[in-house]
Structure formats: structure tokens, C-alpha cells
Amino acid sequence: MFYGEYQHSLDNKGRITIPVKYREELGQEFIATKGLDECITLYPRDEWEKYEQKLRTLPTVRPNARGYTRTLYSSVAELEMDRQGRVLLPVKLRSYAGIEKDLVLIGIGPRVEIWAKERWAAYDAAQEKDFVEIASTLEDHDI
């Protein structure tokens, strides 16, 4: 499971260094794709396969299901870490997430999200303000 928040920057080649605490769980090769809320989501292979199983159950007769899967699958990149724990983030994904230099990696249980530093700060501040209220809406999930 992934937890915590790590601040990093892109190097001059568009690479990021994956935090040591995330490397083993992600594995040498993993999946990156568009995440919700304009971030990049990283999945270990086994978690991606679980997610793909769910995607396969979506009804292709529904336009929103077709649109979601097309957008998601067309943005998938298979990434491989080098010996120093660095990966090249594809330009398409960096552009989608608004990442130019400074970024934040956050652990979200079974996955990792990469955010542009400014976007994460704004999102986090907005969520923190409503944290208790949001939690109260999750009572049906025994949270």
C-alpha cells in the first residue's frame, strides 16, 4: 500500500525519481495513465490488471463508458524504472497534469498519484476545509 506525500521535480530530461518507499511496491515496470482531477495515476501491474477487469464490465453501448475507456486506454504508458529509480514521464501525461517542473507524489492505498505542485496545493487546501463534512457523507461505507 502507498501512503504519504513526496515533493519532487522533473529533471531536464522529463524524468522523476520515484521515492524509495514506493519503488518495491510499484515494481520495475508499472502503468501510468490519466488520473481523475488532472493528475497522473501510477498502478503496479497487479493493481492495473484488477482495474482492467472492472473496465471490461462496462457496457460498451453507453457513450460515457466508451468515452472513459477510450480516453483512459489511449493515455496508458508502460514505464520502467532505471537503476537510480527514475522514470520518464510521457509529455502527453505531463501536459494533462500541468506538470512543468515541481510535482508531488501521493500514496493513495493501491496506487500513486502525481500532481503539479500548485494544483495539489489548491486541491488539498479545498479538501482539507471540507474534510469532516466529506467524511460524514461516507457513512454508508462504514468509514
PDB file of N, CA and C in Angstrom, residues 7 14 24 28 44 47 59 88 97 105 120 125 130 132:
ATOM      1  N   GLN A   7       7.601  15.528  -2.281  1.00  0.00           N
ATOM      2  CA  GLN A   7       7.817  16.630  -3.219  1.00  0.00           C
ATOM      3  C   GLN A   7       9.047  16.313  -4.071  1.00  0.00           C
ATOM      4  N   GLY A  14      12.847  15.292 -18.319  1.00  0.00           N
ATOM      5  CA  GLY A  14      11.450  14.948 -18.079  1.00  0.00           C
ATOM      6  C   GLY A  14      11.268  13.721 -17.197  1.00  0.00           C
ATOM      7  N   GLU A  24       9.631  -0.624  -4.494  1.00  0.00           N
ATOM      8  CA  GLU A  24       9.402  -2.070  -4.461  1.00  0.00           C
ATOM      9  C   GLU A  24       7.956  -2.406  -4.788  1.00  0.00           C
ATOM     10  N   GLN A  28       9.565  -2.875 -11.050  1.00  0.00           N
ATOM     11  CA  GLN A  28      10.453  -2.327 -12.075  1.00  0.00           C
ATOM     12  C   GLN A  28       9.668  -1.717 -13.246  1.00  0.00           C
ATOM     13  N   PRO A  44       0.796  -0.393  -9.917  1.00  0.00           N
ATOM     14  CA  PRO A  44       1.587  -1.607 -10.064  1.00  0.00           C
ATOM     15  C   PRO A  44       0.838  -2.529 -11.034  1.00  0.00           C
ATOM     16  N   GLU A  47      -2.327  -4.302  -9.680  1.00  0.00           N
ATOM     17  CA  GLU A  47      -3.462  -3.399  -9.448  1.00  0.00           C
ATOM     18  C   GLU A  47      -4.086  -2.952 -10.768  1.00  0.00           C
ATOM     19  N   PRO A  59     -20.555  -1.321 -19.884  1.00  0.00           N
ATOM     20  CA  PRO A  59     -21.385  -1.568 -21.074  1.00  0.00           C
ATOM     21  C   PRO A  59     -20.945  -0.680 -22.247  1.00  0.00           C
ATOM     22  N   LEU A  88      10.841   8.208 -16.998  1.00  0.00           N
ATOM     23  CA  LEU A  88      10.488   9.296 -17.903  1.00  0.00           C
ATOM     24  C   LEU A  88       8.977   9.407 -17.955  1.00  0.00           C
ATOM     25  N   ALA A  97      -1.545  16.806 -16.793  1.00  0.00           N
ATOM     26  CA  ALA A  97      -1.481  17.117 -15.361  1.00  0.00           C
ATOM     27  C   ALA A  97      -0.929  18.512 -15.080  1.00  0.00           C
ATOM     28  N   LEU A 105       4.153  13.578  -5.366  1.00  0.00           N
ATOM     29  CA  LEU A 105       3.674  12.202  -5.459  1.00  0.00           C
ATOM     30  C   LEU A 105       2.939  11.898  -4.171  1.00  0.00           C
ATOM     31  N   TRP A 120      -1.884  20.457  -6.673  1.00  0.00           N
ATOM     32  CA  TRP A 120      -2.076  19.667  -5.462  1.00  0.00           C
ATOM     33  C   TRP A 120      -2.328  20.572  -4.265  1.00  0.00           C
ATOM     34  N   ALA A 125      -5.925  21.986  -0.123  1.00  0.00           N
ATOM     35  CA  ALA A 125      -6.496  23.030   0.735  1.00  0.00           C
ATOM     36  C   ALA A 125      -8.024  22.997   0.694  1.00  0.00           C
ATOM     37  N   ASP A 130     -13.117  20.904   3.912  1.00  0.00           N
ATOM     38  CA  ASP A 130     -14.374  20.164   3.999  1.00  0.00           C
ATOM     39  C   ASP A 130     -14.182  18.715   4.471  1.00  0.00           C
ATOM     40  N   VAL A 132     -14.155  16.978   7.328  1.00  0.00           N
ATOM     41  CA  VAL A 132     -15.128  16.377   8.241  1.00  0.00           C
ATOM     42  C   VAL A 132     -16.472  16.203   7.544  1.00  0.00           C
TER      43      VAL A 132
END
